[in-house]
Short mmCIF file of C-alpha atoms and ligand atoms in Angstrom, two decimals:
data_model
loop_
_atom_site.label_atom_id
_atom_site.label_comp_id
_atom_site.label_asym_id
_atom_site.label_seq_id
_atom_site.Cartn_x
_atom_site.Cartn_y
_atom_site.Cartn_z
CA MET A 1 112.08 212.20 51.73
CA ALA A 2 114.39 214.05 54.42
CA THR A 3 117.23 215.79 53.38
CA VAL A 4 120.83 215.26 55.06
CA LEU A 5 121.26 218.30 57.30
CA PRO A 6 124.53 220.27 56.99
CA ALA A 7 126.63 220.56 60.14
CA ASN A 8 127.05 224.23 59.69
CA PRO A 9 124.64 225.64 57.41
CA GLY A 10 125.20 229.24 56.50
CA GLY A 11 128.68 229.34 58.50
CA THR A 12 132.16 228.79 57.26
CA PRO A 13 132.74 225.70 55.04
CA PHE A 14 135.88 224.82 56.96
CA SER A 15 137.07 225.01 60.66
CA THR A 16 140.69 224.82 61.37
CA LYS A 17 142.54 222.57 63.63
CA ASN A 18 146.31 223.41 64.13
CA GLY A 19 146.48 225.54 61.30
CA VAL A 20 144.79 222.77 59.04
CA ASN A 21 141.65 223.10 57.10
CA MET A 22 139.18 220.41 58.62
CA PRO A 23 136.46 219.64 56.19
CA PRO A 24 133.05 219.67 57.50
CA VAL A 25 131.50 216.68 59.03
CA PHE A 26 128.11 215.77 57.93
CA LEU A 27 125.88 213.69 60.24
CA ASP A 28 123.04 211.69 58.77
CA PHE A 29 120.02 212.35 60.88
CA THR A 30 117.36 211.42 58.49
CA ARG A 31 116.74 208.22 59.93
CA ILE A 32 116.30 209.24 63.51
CA SER A 33 113.48 211.19 65.13
CA GLU A 34 113.48 215.10 65.58
CA ASN A 35 113.73 214.86 69.25
CA THR A 36 116.57 212.37 68.97
CA THR A 37 118.46 214.79 66.92
CA ASN A 38 118.34 217.45 69.26
CA ASP A 39 119.30 215.46 72.04
CA THR A 40 122.25 214.29 69.87
CA LEU A 41 123.11 217.94 69.23
CA GLU A 42 122.74 219.03 72.77
CA TYR A 43 124.93 216.29 74.03
CA VAL A 44 127.79 217.14 71.25
CA PHE A 45 127.86 220.75 72.08
CA LYS A 46 128.17 220.09 75.77
CA ALA A 47 130.71 217.70 75.40
CA ILE A 48 132.72 220.58 73.82
CA HIS A 49 132.60 222.32 77.13
CA ASP A 50 134.23 219.86 79.74
CA HIS A 51 137.49 221.78 80.21
CA ASP A 52 138.66 218.52 81.05
CA ASP A 53 142.20 218.99 80.28
CA GLY A 54 143.10 221.20 82.90
CA ILE A 55 141.24 219.32 85.53
CA TRP A 56 144.19 218.64 87.99
CA SER A 57 145.51 221.88 88.03
CA PRO A 58 145.02 224.27 91.26
CA HIS A 59 141.56 226.07 91.09
CA GLU A 60 142.06 230.01 90.34
CA SER A 61 140.13 230.95 93.17
CA ILE A 62 142.13 231.17 96.40
CA LEU A 63 138.96 230.83 98.52
CA ILE A 64 138.24 227.47 97.33
CA ARG A 65 141.56 226.17 96.08
CA ARG A 66 142.52 224.34 99.57
CA MET A 67 139.05 222.77 99.80
CA ILE A 68 139.24 221.16 96.52
CA GLU A 69 142.87 219.73 96.93
CA LEU A 70 141.37 218.33 100.60
CA PHE A 71 138.22 216.93 99.18
CA SER A 72 140.22 215.42 96.11
CA GLN A 73 142.70 213.74 98.16
CA ARG A 74 140.78 212.22 100.61
CA GLY A 75 138.30 211.23 97.67
CA LEU A 76 141.44 209.85 95.83
CA ASP A 77 142.59 207.97 98.96
CA ARG A 78 139.05 206.13 99.15
CA LEU A 79 139.45 205.37 95.64
CA ALA A 80 142.57 203.59 95.88
CA ALA A 81 141.69 201.83 98.95
CA VAL A 82 138.83 200.40 96.96
CA LYS A 83 141.07 199.58 93.75
CA SER A 84 143.72 197.51 96.24
CA ALA A 85 140.94 195.89 97.89
CA ILE A 86 139.33 194.56 95.07
CA LEU A 87 142.71 193.28 93.61
CA ALA A 88 143.33 191.77 96.91
CA TRP A 89 140.00 189.45 97.27
CA GLU A 90 140.32 188.51 93.79
CA GLU A 91 143.78 187.39 94.30
CA GLY A 92 142.81 185.37 97.27
CA VAL A 93 145.57 187.15 99.61
CA ASN A 94 142.78 188.05 102.21
CA HIS A 95 141.96 184.19 102.80
CA HIS A 96 142.69 182.89 106.31
CA PRO A 97 142.24 179.23 106.38
CA SER A 98 140.02 178.26 109.29
CA GLU A 99 138.53 174.77 110.62
CA VAL A 100 135.00 176.26 109.26
CA VAL A 101 133.98 178.09 106.65
CA HIS A 102 131.53 180.73 108.09
CA ALA A 103 127.88 180.76 107.12
CA ARG A 104 127.15 183.20 104.12
CA PRO A 105 125.40 186.29 105.28
CA GLY A 106 122.12 187.18 103.47
CA MET A 107 122.54 189.49 100.40
CA MET A 108 121.55 192.85 101.15
CA ALA A 109 121.50 196.30 99.32
CA ARG A 110 123.33 197.82 102.58
CA TRP A 111 124.77 196.18 105.60
CA SER A 112 124.90 197.22 109.11
CA ALA A 113 128.68 197.61 110.67
CA ASP A 114 127.99 194.27 112.37
CA GLU A 115 126.68 192.93 109.26
CA LEU A 116 129.57 193.96 107.23
CA GLU A 117 132.11 192.42 109.60
CA LEU A 118 130.05 189.05 109.37
CA VAL A 119 130.85 189.36 105.56
CA ARG A 120 134.30 189.77 105.77
CA ILE A 121 134.53 186.86 108.29
CA TYR A 122 132.75 184.77 105.71
CA LEU A 123 134.81 185.81 102.72
CA GLU A 124 138.06 185.32 104.59
CA SER A 125 137.35 181.78 105.74
CA LEU A 126 135.89 180.80 102.18
CA PRO A 127 138.84 178.97 100.26
CA PRO A 128 139.62 181.10 97.03
CA ASP A 129 138.59 178.07 94.70
CA GLN A 130 135.35 177.58 96.52
CA TRP A 131 134.20 181.17 95.33
CA THR A 132 130.97 181.30 93.20
CA PHE A 133 129.86 184.35 91.16
CA ASP A 134 127.86 185.47 94.14
CA ASP A 135 130.89 185.57 96.49
CA HIS A 136 132.69 187.55 94.29
CA MET A 137 130.13 190.02 93.78
CA MET A 138 129.57 190.10 97.64
CA SER A 139 133.43 190.81 98.02
CA VAL A 140 132.91 194.03 95.36
CA ASP A 141 129.84 195.00 97.90
CA TYR A 142 131.81 194.73 100.79
CA VAL A 143 134.74 196.67 99.43
CA VAL A 144 132.57 199.60 98.21
CA GLN A 145 130.51 199.59 101.33
CA ARG A 146 133.44 199.29 103.67
CA TYR A 147 135.61 202.36 101.79
CA LEU A 148 132.84 204.40 100.37
CA PRO A 149 130.24 204.49 103.34
CA PRO A 150 127.18 206.61 102.57
CA GLU A 151 127.33 208.42 105.88
CA GLU A 152 130.81 209.39 105.41
CA LEU A 153 130.35 210.48 101.92
CA THR A 154 127.38 212.63 102.86
CA THR A 155 129.52 214.22 105.61
CA GLU A 156 132.37 214.87 102.84
CA ALA A 157 129.97 216.37 100.42
CA GLN A 158 128.09 218.66 103.00
CA TRP A 159 131.69 219.83 104.42
CA LEU A 160 132.42 220.81 100.50
CA ALA A 161 129.04 222.50 99.53
CA THR A 162 128.73 224.57 102.99
CA ARG A 163 132.18 225.81 103.05
CA ALA A 164 132.09 226.95 99.50
CA GLY A 165 128.96 228.31 99.81
CA LEU A 166 129.95 230.25 102.85
CA MET A 167 133.35 231.37 100.86
CA GLY A 168 130.97 233.04 98.82
CA LYS A 169 129.69 235.09 101.81
CA VAL A 170 133.36 235.82 102.69
CA GLN A 171 134.23 237.14 99.34
CA ALA A 172 131.23 239.55 99.51
CA ASN A 173 132.30 240.62 102.98
CA LEU A 174 135.80 241.22 102.09
CA SER A 175 137.31 244.28 100.50
CA ALA A 176 139.89 242.49 98.76
CA PRO A 177 140.85 238.70 97.80
CA PRO A 178 142.51 237.05 100.75
CA THR A 179 146.23 235.27 100.81
CA MET A 180 146.41 231.61 100.86
CA THR A 181 147.14 231.81 104.40
CA GLN A 182 144.21 233.99 105.34
CA ALA A 183 142.08 231.76 103.06
CA ASP A 184 143.41 228.70 105.21
CA LEU A 185 142.57 230.43 108.57
CA ILE A 186 138.97 231.25 107.38
CA LEU A 187 138.26 227.75 105.93
CA ALA A 188 139.51 225.98 109.40
CA ALA A 189 137.06 228.36 111.36
CA LEU A 190 133.99 227.89 108.94
CA PRO A 191 130.99 225.56 110.01
CA SER A 192 130.66 222.67 107.84
CA THR A 193 126.75 221.71 107.79
CA VAL A 194 124.02 224.63 107.04
CA ALA A 195 122.51 223.56 110.65
CA ALA A 196 125.98 224.87 112.29
CA ALA A 197 126.11 227.82 109.81
CA THR A 198 122.41 228.61 110.71
CA GLN A 199 123.47 228.58 114.52
CA GLU A 200 126.40 230.56 114.13
CA PHE A 201 125.57 233.72 111.42
CA LYS A 202 122.71 235.38 110.81
CA LEU A 203 121.68 233.72 107.46
CA LYS A 204 118.98 235.29 105.35
CA ALA A 205 116.49 232.75 104.09
CA LEU A 206 117.80 233.32 100.57
CA GLU A 207 121.44 232.43 101.71
CA ARG A 208 120.12 229.45 103.88
CA ASN A 209 118.29 228.10 100.84
CA THR A 210 121.19 228.60 98.60
CA LEU A 211 123.30 226.68 101.11
CA GLU A 212 120.68 223.95 101.34
CA TYR A 213 120.40 223.48 97.74
CA GLY A 214 124.26 223.23 97.17
CA ASN A 215 124.20 220.65 99.61
CA VAL A 216 121.55 218.48 98.20
CA ARG A 217 123.31 218.64 94.69
CA ALA A 218 126.71 217.70 95.93
CA VAL A 219 125.62 214.82 98.22
CA GLU A 220 123.57 213.73 95.14
CA ASN A 221 126.31 213.64 92.81
CA VAL A 222 128.83 211.58 95.31
CA VAL A 223 126.01 209.25 95.92
CA SER A 224 125.53 208.59 92.07
CA LEU A 225 129.45 208.33 91.54
CA THR A 226 129.35 205.77 94.54
CA ASP A 227 126.39 203.57 92.83
CA ASP A 228 128.66 204.21 89.51
CA ILE A 229 131.65 202.91 91.09
CA ARG A 230 129.76 199.72 92.36
CA HIS A 231 128.34 198.98 89.06
CA LYS A 232 131.48 199.55 87.38
CA MET A 233 133.56 197.16 89.74
CA ARG A 234 130.75 194.61 89.76
CA SER A 235 131.26 194.27 85.76
CA VAL A 236 134.92 194.47 85.95
CA VAL A 237 135.01 191.69 88.64
CA MET A 238 132.61 189.50 86.76
CA GLN A 239 134.08 189.67 83.14
CA HIS A 240 137.73 189.01 85.12
CA VAL A 241 135.87 185.94 87.04
CA GLU A 242 134.27 184.61 83.65
CA GLN A 243 137.56 184.79 81.75
CA LYS A 244 139.31 183.08 84.64
CA LEU A 245 136.48 180.08 84.80
CA LEU A 246 136.72 179.68 80.90
CA GLY A 247 140.53 179.13 80.90
CA GLY A 248 141.18 182.73 80.18
CA SER A 249 143.04 183.91 76.97
CA PRO A 250 146.40 184.82 76.91
CA GLU A 251 145.90 188.06 75.36
CA GLY A 252 143.03 188.80 77.91
CA ARG A 253 143.17 191.81 79.96
CA SER A 254 144.70 191.56 83.45
CA LEU A 255 142.29 192.51 86.25
CA GLU A 256 144.88 195.05 87.40
CA GLY A 257 145.00 196.67 83.99
CA ASP A 258 141.01 197.04 83.94
CA LEU A 259 141.06 198.45 87.39
CA LEU A 260 143.95 200.94 86.54
CA ASP A 261 141.89 202.22 83.54
CA ASN A 262 138.56 202.29 85.35
CA PHE A 263 140.36 204.27 88.15
CA ALA A 264 142.00 206.45 86.16
CA ILE A 265 138.29 207.71 84.83
CA LEU A 266 136.85 207.51 88.63
CA ASN A 267 139.39 209.73 89.79
CA ARG A 268 138.48 212.49 87.11
CA ASP A 269 135.02 211.95 88.04
CA TRP A 270 135.57 212.76 91.81
CA ARG A 271 137.74 215.74 90.95
CA ARG A 272 134.95 217.14 88.81
CA ILE A 273 132.65 217.00 91.63
CA ALA A 274 135.39 218.79 93.64
CA VAL A 275 135.98 221.71 90.97
CA THR A 276 132.09 221.93 90.03
CA GLU A 277 130.48 221.82 93.40
CA ALA A 278 132.90 223.76 95.09
CA GLY A 279 132.88 226.53 92.32
CA GLU A 280 129.21 226.56 91.94
CA CYS A 281 128.52 226.64 95.50
CA GLN A 282 131.03 229.75 95.82
CA LEU A 283 129.35 231.80 93.19
CA GLN A 284 125.89 231.51 94.13
CA GLY A 285 126.92 231.81 97.82
CA PHE A 286 128.60 235.00 96.59
CA ILE A 287 125.59 236.45 94.60
CA ALA A 288 123.16 235.61 97.13
CA ASN A 289 125.24 237.67 99.63
CA CYS A 290 125.47 240.99 96.81
CA LYS A 291 123.54 243.86 97.69
CA PRO A 292 120.87 244.63 94.99
CA GLY A 293 122.40 247.06 92.50
CA GLN A 294 126.01 245.79 92.93
CA LYS A 295 127.97 245.47 89.98
CA VAL A 296 130.06 242.29 89.42
CA LYS A 297 132.62 241.17 86.77
CA ARG A 298 132.90 237.62 85.41
CA VAL A 299 136.35 236.23 85.19
CA GLU A 300 136.91 233.25 83.00
CA GLN A 301 140.68 232.95 82.91
CA TYR A 302 142.05 229.82 83.16
CA ALA A 303 143.67 226.89 80.58
CA ASN A 304 141.08 225.53 78.04
CA ALA A 305 138.25 227.88 78.63
CA CYS A 306 135.59 227.19 76.34
CA ALA A 307 134.17 229.61 73.52
CA PHE A 308 131.29 230.10 75.61
CA CYS A 309 133.02 230.94 78.67
CA LYS A 310 135.41 232.84 76.70
CA LYS A 311 132.73 235.12 75.64
CA ILE A 312 131.20 235.85 79.13
CA ASP A 313 134.85 236.67 80.34
CA GLY A 314 135.01 240.29 81.52
CA LYS A 315 131.43 240.85 81.38
CA ILE A 316 129.82 243.24 83.71
CA ALA A 317 126.63 242.61 85.41
CA GLU A 318 124.34 244.06 87.88
CA VAL A 319 122.96 241.87 90.77
CA VAL A 320 119.12 242.19 90.93
CA PRO A 321 116.56 240.10 93.36
CA ALA A 322 115.28 237.32 91.82
CA ASP A 323 111.79 238.69 92.13
CA HIS A 324 112.63 241.96 90.33
CA PRO A 325 110.39 243.07 87.72
CA ASN A 326 111.45 242.89 84.05
CA LYS A 327 114.60 241.25 84.58
CA ASP A 328 117.13 241.69 81.78
CA GLY A 329 119.03 238.48 81.12
CA THR A 330 122.00 239.96 79.15
CA THR A 331 123.00 242.83 81.64
CA GLN A 332 121.64 241.48 85.11
CA ILE A 333 122.06 238.29 87.31
CA TRP A 334 119.98 237.07 90.09
CA PRO A 335 120.32 234.29 92.70
CA GLY A 336 119.23 231.02 90.77
CA LYS A 337 120.00 232.17 87.34
CA THR A 338 121.11 229.10 85.92
CA ASN A 339 121.24 227.25 82.53
CA ILE A 340 119.28 224.42 83.24
CA GLY A 341 116.69 224.18 80.40
CA ARG A 342 118.58 226.39 78.34
CA SER A 343 120.57 225.14 75.16
CA ALA A 344 124.33 224.69 74.19
CA SER A 345 123.63 223.97 70.78
CA PRO A 346 123.14 226.98 68.56
CA ARG A 347 120.68 225.04 66.02
CA LYS A 348 117.80 222.70 66.69
CA ARG A 349 115.83 220.45 64.34
CA VAL A 350 112.38 221.18 63.16
CA GLY A 351 110.93 218.77 60.71
CA ASP A 352 113.63 218.20 58.14
CA GLN A 353 115.15 221.35 58.90
CA LEU A 354 118.26 222.73 61.04
CA ILE A 355 117.11 226.11 62.19
CA GLU A 356 118.99 228.74 64.42
CA ARG A 357 117.92 228.58 68.05
CA THR A 358 116.60 232.09 69.34
CA GLU A 359 118.46 234.20 72.26
CA ASP A 360 115.99 233.14 74.90
CA GLU A 361 116.64 229.24 74.25
CA LEU A 362 120.61 229.58 74.59
CA TRP A 363 122.69 229.63 77.36
CA TRP A 364 123.10 232.93 79.08
CA LEU A 365 125.32 234.42 81.88
CA PRO A 366 124.47 232.34 84.86
CA ALA A 367 124.96 233.48 88.42
CA GLY A 368 126.76 230.00 89.13
CA LEU A 369 129.06 228.40 86.72
CA ALA A 370 128.00 228.10 82.91
CA HIS A 371 128.46 224.11 82.83
CA PRO A 372 130.39 221.44 84.93
CA HIS A 373 133.89 221.94 85.46
CA CYS A 374 133.80 225.26 84.56
CA ARG A 375 136.22 227.62 86.57
CA GLY A 376 134.43 231.04 86.36
CA ARG A 377 134.32 233.42 89.09
CA TRP A 378 132.71 236.71 90.00
CA VAL A 379 134.60 239.63 91.29
CA PRO A 380 133.09 242.78 92.58
CA GLU A 381 133.58 245.53 89.77
CA ILE A 382 134.50 248.13 92.51
CA GLU A 383 136.64 246.73 95.57
CA ASP A 384 136.60 247.77 98.94
CA GLU A 385 132.54 247.85 98.75
CA PRO A 386 131.58 247.02 102.26
CA GLY A 387 129.69 243.52 102.29
CA ASP A 388 125.85 243.27 103.10
CA ASP A 389 126.54 241.85 106.69
CA PRO A 390 128.50 243.90 109.16
CA GLU A 391 128.40 241.19 111.82
CA PHE A 392 129.66 238.70 109.56
CA GLY A 393 132.28 241.11 108.39
CA GLU A 394 133.40 241.64 112.06
CA TRP A 395 133.69 237.94 112.43
CA LEU A 396 135.90 237.64 109.68
CA ARG A 397 138.38 240.59 110.87
CA GLN A 398 138.73 238.68 114.09
CA ILE A 399 139.48 235.38 112.24
CA LEU A 400 142.26 237.06 110.64
CA ALA A 401 143.35 239.43 113.31
ZN1 ZN B 501 133.20 226.59 79.50
#
């Protein structure tokens, strides 16, 4: 029969929290499979690295600080509009009494602008006491599509990813970090799409690929958050309507309270995209623009840095091309070096035993962020080093002149 796996084999028997010795926690994995055990360990260890407490503080990197605030604010405004609109439909304040109730438009995954208009007219004309479950769901879909249109959100995500990636190029071609005013001037002058950047600057294939990859990832994250919002709102409204139809219980939660709780989480999810995507794109853009052989220093100095990020703070690494032979993962970084497929958990289950993972299975010093919502940065080890793109350097000087 399997044995209970100790949470910290061979390690200290007690951890401390606020100076108090905490007893070890034993998790009984005996009845679950090896794969599930390892997935759970990975989940637990990744959760330790979320840095969530400092999520609203301004970003440490001047180059991306403003764009993170702008992207966050525009997103939060949209989310606030979704919240108010859902509440307004459910409270019946959008109802416009009319002679005729307009025809119910067909249910579709996505409406065109004209179809969206028909949905609005239909819902406004329908007396609130005649709304069916489907009408309530339709109003949620209307609100989500009205305030979170996929085309606009794609543009938003591309704006963030492209400019943050180009800020990496800016950093590689500036001799010293810019002031906030200079960073604003540069931000305003940068193109917002990869196509426009390719036209304006002579981008190496590696730079263009890095920018494109960052764009795809940012769009993917924003779209997936929108899907999440739609599902959550449908479920919140569904529960609320059900409660109302069943007479409602006096201790039942109000719709407004439920929306507030949900949007507190969704606002953080949006902010996490802003911080993570801008950071990742800037770091990858910087490394893609470093000359081979350049030495760079990792800076992980911000509130709530996790143990892994503290460990890599101050590490100096040499930038090498991705196709460099015999790359050394401990002293070198290269474009595209990530922690994808590597493990945050120091141990894994094999059979009934918990064994230490080897170095090559574990997180290492990545070119980008160590994990979502990390705020790590690279700085050149030697300042004043000329960038690898003199023409871009000249463009920068003109912007700042
Ligand atoms: Zn961390």
